[in-house]
CSV table of C-alpha atoms and ligand atoms in Angstrom, one decimal:
chain,number,residue,atom,x,y,z
A,376,MET,CA,-9.6,-17.8,17.4
A,377,ARG,CA,-12.4,-16.7,15.1
A,378,ALA,CA,-11.7,-13.8,12.8
A,379,VAL,CA,-13.6,-11.7,10.3
A,380,ILE,CA,-11.8,-9.8,7.5
A,381,LEU,CA,-13.1,-6.5,6.1
A,382,ILE,CA,-12.1,-5.6,2.6
A,383,SER,CA,-13.0,-3.0,-0.1
A,384,GLY,CA,-11.2,-4.2,-3.2
A,385,ARG,CA,-8.5,-6.5,-4.5
A,386,GLY,CA,-8.0,-8.5,-1.2
A,387,SER,CA,-4.4,-9.5,-1.7
A,388,ASN,CA,-3.7,-9.1,2.1
A,389,MET,CA,-6.8,-11.1,2.8
A,390,GLU,CA,-5.5,-13.8,0.5
A,391,ALA,CA,-2.1,-13.8,2.2
A,392,LEU,CA,-3.9,-14.4,5.5
A,393,LEU,CA,-6.1,-17.2,4.1
A,394,ARG,CA,-3.1,-18.9,2.6
A,395,ALA,CA,-0.8,-18.7,5.6
A,396,GLY,CA,-2.1,-21.8,7.4
A,397,LEU,CA,-2.8,-19.8,10.6
A,398,PRO,CA,-4.5,-21.3,13.6
A,399,VAL,CA,-7.5,-19.1,12.9
A,400,GLU,CA,-11.1,-19.8,11.8
A,401,PHE,CA,-11.9,-17.2,9.2
A,402,ALA,CA,-15.7,-16.9,9.9
A,403,ALA,CA,-16.4,-14.4,7.1
A,404,VAL,CA,-15.0,-11.8,4.7
A,405,ILE,CA,-17.2,-8.6,4.6
A,406,SER,CA,-16.9,-5.9,1.9
A,407,ASN,CA,-18.5,-2.5,1.7
A,408,ARG,CA,-18.3,-2.7,-2.1
A,409,PRO,CA,-20.3,-5.5,-3.9
A,410,GLU,CA,-17.8,-5.3,-6.8
A,411,ALA,CA,-14.7,-6.0,-4.6
A,412,GLU,CA,-12.5,-8.6,-6.4
A,413,GLY,CA,-11.5,-10.1,-3.1
A,414,LEU,CA,-15.0,-11.5,-2.5
A,415,ALA,CA,-14.6,-14.2,-5.2
A,416,VAL,CA,-11.1,-15.0,-3.9
A,417,ALA,CA,-12.6,-15.6,-0.4
A,418,GLN,CA,-15.3,-17.8,-1.8
A,419,GLY,CA,-12.6,-19.8,-3.6
A,420,PHE,CA,-11.1,-20.5,-0.2
A,421,GLY,CA,-14.6,-21.6,1.0
A,422,VAL,CA,-15.0,-18.6,3.3
A,423,ALA,CA,-18.4,-17.1,3.8
A,424,THR,CA,-18.8,-13.6,2.3
A,425,ALA,CA,-21.2,-10.7,2.9
A,426,VAL,CA,-21.6,-7.2,1.6
A,427,VAL,CA,-22.7,-4.2,3.6
A,428,ASP,CA,-22.8,-1.5,1.0
A,429,HIS,CA,-22.1,1.9,2.4
A,430,ARG,CA,-24.0,3.5,-0.4
A,431,GLY,CA,-27.3,2.3,1.1
A,432,HIS,CA,-26.8,4.3,4.2
A,433,VAL,CA,-27.5,8.0,4.9
A,434,ASP,CA,-24.5,8.5,7.3
A,435,ARG,CA,-21.5,6.9,8.8
A,436,ALA,CA,-23.3,6.0,12.0
A,437,SER,CA,-26.0,4.0,10.2
A,438,PHE,CA,-23.4,2.2,8.0
A,439,ASP,CA,-21.3,1.3,11.0
A,440,ALA,CA,-24.3,0.0,12.9
A,441,ALA,CA,-25.2,-2.3,9.9
A,442,LEU,CA,-21.5,-3.4,9.6
A,443,ALA,CA,-21.3,-4.1,13.3
A,444,ALA,CA,-24.5,-6.2,13.2
A,445,GLU,CA,-23.0,-8.3,10.3
A,446,ILE,CA,-19.7,-8.7,12.1
A,447,ASP,CA,-21.2,-9.7,15.4
A,448,ARG,CA,-23.3,-12.4,13.8
A,449,HIS,CA,-20.0,-14.2,13.3
A,450,GLU,CA,-18.9,-13.7,16.9
A,451,PRO,CA,-15.3,-13.0,16.1
A,452,ASP,CA,-12.4,-12.6,18.5
A,453,LEU,CA,-10.6,-10.5,16.0
A,454,VAL,CA,-11.6,-8.0,13.3
A,455,ILE,CA,-9.0,-7.6,10.5
A,456,LEU,CA,-9.1,-4.6,8.2
A,457,ALA,CA,-7.4,-5.5,5.0
A,458,GLY,CA,-7.6,-2.7,2.5
A,459,PHE,CA,-10.9,-1.6,4.0
A,460,MET,CA,-11.3,2.0,2.7
A,461,ARG,CA,-13.9,3.5,5.1
A,462,VAL,CA,-13.3,5.8,8.0
A,463,LEU,CA,-15.0,4.3,11.0
A,464,THR,CA,-16.9,6.1,13.7
A,465,GLU,CA,-15.5,6.4,17.2
A,466,GLY,CA,-18.3,4.2,18.6
A,467,PHE,CA,-17.5,1.4,16.1
A,468,VAL,CA,-13.8,1.5,16.9
A,469,ARG,CA,-14.5,1.4,20.6
A,470,ARG,CA,-16.7,-1.6,20.2
A,471,TYR,CA,-13.8,-3.6,18.9
A,472,LEU,CA,-11.0,-1.8,20.7
A,473,GLY,CA,-8.0,-4.1,21.4
A,474,ARG,CA,-9.4,-6.7,18.9
A,475,MET,CA,-9.3,-4.9,15.6
A,476,ILE,CA,-6.1,-4.4,13.5
A,477,ASN,CA,-5.2,-2.7,10.3
A,478,ILE,CA,-2.4,-2.7,7.7
A,479,HIS,CA,-1.1,0.6,6.4
A,480,PRO,CA,1.2,1.0,3.4
A,481,ALA,CA,3.8,3.2,5.1
A,482,LEU,CA,6.1,3.3,8.1
A,483,LEU,CA,3.8,5.0,10.6
A,484,PRO,CA,3.8,7.6,12.0
A,485,SER,CA,5.1,8.8,8.7
A,486,PHE,CA,2.5,9.1,5.9
A,487,PRO,CA,-0.8,8.3,7.5
A,488,GLY,CA,-3.8,8.6,5.1
A,489,LEU,CA,-3.8,8.1,1.3
A,490,HIS,CA,-1.2,8.0,-1.6
A,491,THR,CA,1.5,7.0,0.8
A,492,HIS,CA,3.9,5.8,-1.9
A,493,ARG,CA,3.7,9.0,-4.0
A,494,ARG,CA,4.2,11.0,-0.8
A,495,ALA,CA,7.2,8.9,0.2
A,496,LEU,CA,8.8,9.5,-3.2
A,497,GLU,CA,8.1,13.2,-3.1
A,498,ALA,CA,9.6,13.5,0.4
A,499,GLY,CA,12.8,11.7,-0.8
A,500,VAL,CA,12.8,9.2,2.1
A,501,LYS,CA,15.3,6.4,1.6
A,502,VAL,CA,13.3,3.8,3.6
A,503,HIS,CA,9.6,3.2,3.2
A,504,GLY,CA,7.5,0.3,4.2
A,505,CYS,CA,4.3,-1.0,5.9
A,506,THR,CA,2.8,-1.2,9.4
A,507,VAL,CA,0.3,-3.4,11.2
A,508,HIS,CA,-1.3,-1.6,14.1
A,509,TYR,CA,-4.3,-1.8,16.5
A,510,VAL,CA,-7.1,0.4,15.4
A,511,THR,CA,-8.0,3.3,17.7
A,512,PRO,CA,-10.4,6.2,17.0
A,513,GLU,CA,-7.9,8.5,15.3
A,514,VAL,CA,-7.1,7.2,11.8
A,515,ASP,CA,-3.7,5.5,11.3
A,516,VAL,CA,-2.2,6.2,14.8
A,517,GLY,CA,-3.0,3.1,16.8
A,518,PRO,CA,-0.3,1.1,18.7
A,519,ILE,CA,2.2,-0.4,16.3
A,520,ILE,CA,2.5,-4.3,16.2
A,521,ILE,CA,5.0,-4.9,13.4
A,522,GLN,CA,6.7,-3.0,10.6
A,523,ALA,CA,8.7,-4.0,7.5
A,524,ALA,CA,11.0,-1.6,5.7
A,525,VAL,CA,12.1,-1.5,2.0
A,526,PRO,CA,14.7,0.7,0.4
A,527,VAL,CA,13.4,3.5,-1.9
A,528,LEU,CA,15.5,3.0,-5.1
A,529,PRO,CA,16.8,5.9,-7.2
A,530,ASP,CA,14.6,5.0,-10.2
A,531,ASP,CA,11.5,4.0,-8.3
A,532,ASP,CA,8.1,5.0,-9.5
A,533,GLU,CA,4.9,4.8,-7.5
A,534,ALA,CA,3.9,1.4,-8.9
A,535,GLY,CA,7.3,-0.2,-8.3
A,536,LEU,CA,7.6,1.0,-4.8
A,537,ALA,CA,4.0,0.0,-4.0
A,538,GLY,CA,4.8,-3.5,-5.3
A,539,ARG,CA,7.9,-3.9,-3.1
A,540,VAL,CA,5.9,-2.7,-0.1
A,541,LEU,CA,3.0,-5.0,-0.8
A,542,ALA,CA,5.3,-8.0,-0.9
A,543,GLN,CA,6.3,-7.1,2.7
A,544,GLU,CA,2.6,-6.5,3.7
A,545,HIS,CA,1.9,-10.1,2.8
A,546,ARG,CA,4.7,-11.3,5.2
A,547,ILE,CA,4.0,-9.1,8.2
A,548,TYR,CA,0.2,-9.4,8.4
A,549,PRO,CA,0.1,-13.2,8.8
A,550,GLN,CA,2.9,-12.9,11.4
A,551,ALA,CA,0.8,-10.4,13.4
A,552,VAL,CA,-2.3,-12.5,13.2
A,553,ARG,CA,-0.3,-15.6,14.2
A,554,TRP,CA,1.0,-13.8,17.4
A,555,LEU,CA,-2.6,-12.8,18.2
A,556,ALA,CA,-3.9,-16.3,17.6
A,557,GLU,CA,-1.2,-17.7,19.9
A,558,GLY,CA,-2.2,-15.3,22.6
A,559,ARG,CA,1.2,-13.6,22.6
A,560,LEU,CA,0.1,-10.1,21.7
A,561,SER,CA,-2.1,-7.5,23.4
A,562,MET,CA,-2.7,-3.8,23.3
A,563,GLY,CA,-0.8,-2.3,26.2
A,564,GLU,CA,-0.8,1.0,28.0
A,565,ALA,CA,-0.1,4.4,26.4
A,566,GLY,CA,0.0,3.4,22.7
A,567,ARG,CA,2.4,0.4,23.4
A,568,VAL,CA,2.0,-3.2,22.3
A,569,ASP,CA,2.8,-6.1,24.6
A,570,LEU,CA,4.4,-8.8,22.6
A,571,ARG,CA,5.5,-12.0,24.3
A,572,ALA,CA,7.7,-13.3,21.5
A,573,PRO,CA,11.3,-14.4,21.3
A,574,ARG,CA,13.6,-11.5,20.4
A,575,GLU,CA,14.3,-11.9,16.7
A,576,ALA,CA,17.6,-10.8,15.2
A,577,MET,CA,17.3,-7.0,15.0
A,578,GLY,CA,20.2,-5.9,12.8
A,579,PRO,CA,20.8,-2.3,11.7
A,580,LEU,CA,18.9,-1.2,8.7
A,581,VAL,CA,20.8,1.4,6.8
A,582,VAL,CA,19.7,2.6,3.3
A,583,PRO,CA,21.7,3.2,1.1
A,584,ALA,CA,24.1,0.6,2.7
A,585,LEU,CA,27.3,1.8,4.2
A,586,ASP,CA,30.4,1.5,2.0
A,587,SER,CA,31.9,-0.9,4.5
A,588,ALA,CA,28.8,-3.2,4.6
B,1837,LIG,C1,-2.8,-2.3,0.9
B,1837,LIG,O1,-1.7,-1.6,0.4
B,1837,LIG,C2,-3.1,-2.0,2.4
B,1837,LIG,O2,-1.9,-1.7,3.1
B,1837,LIG,C3,-3.9,-0.8,2.2
B,1837,LIG,O3,-4.7,-1.0,1.1
B,1837,LIG,C4,-4.1,-1.9,0.2
B,1837,LIG,C5,-5.1,-3.0,0.1
B,1837,LIG,O4,-4.6,-4.0,-0.8
B,1837,LIG,N1,-4.6,-0.5,3.5
B,1837,LIG,P1,-5.3,-5.4,-0.9
B,1837,LIG,O5,-6.8,-5.2,-1.1
B,1837,LIG,O6,-5.0,-6.1,0.4
B,1837,LIG,O7,-4.7,-6.1,-2.1
């Protein structure tokens, strides 16, 4: 499987993917920001990098066309959004439908959009987490592939909670890509995901834990 990773900044999820020993050829890492820290990290792994700067384009359609041209040059089977902070046009999303995935720092469908950790704290939820999903035209609502949950602790602040969630992002994104590379995952009907994987232990997740636990 050939994959292209799209980033906008730090690139820690990208790095987790590059480190995971996946049966994937990472053909390129593409950023919409020339100053994205992740570009140097990718180069350190010997992965080709490219920049398609959104600021050089008059509108979303023109940017997305340039981005698609750069992606298609690498002929990927999979497009991986890893902290890629641009809203994509419907035409772009449809071009890669069923072969483009994203990671979102919340348990979707709760908290789509930005500032998820702050909003989770404000809402008082006891469980927060992250989601890997297929990308569909509406932002942050595509079929869910895998999620990880973390407890929200009484003294949590935004940074602490974000760090705990990020550690789980770095576990579930490589798992999702491994399933895809092994041909065990596809986008099914009606927002469902078809995963041909052994049933893993699915214990109850209760936060705070029950007294009897
Ligand atoms: C992650 O929290 C990811 O879920 C979100 O943006 C952040 C990117 O972080 N989409 P990094 O660039 O992967 O370090």
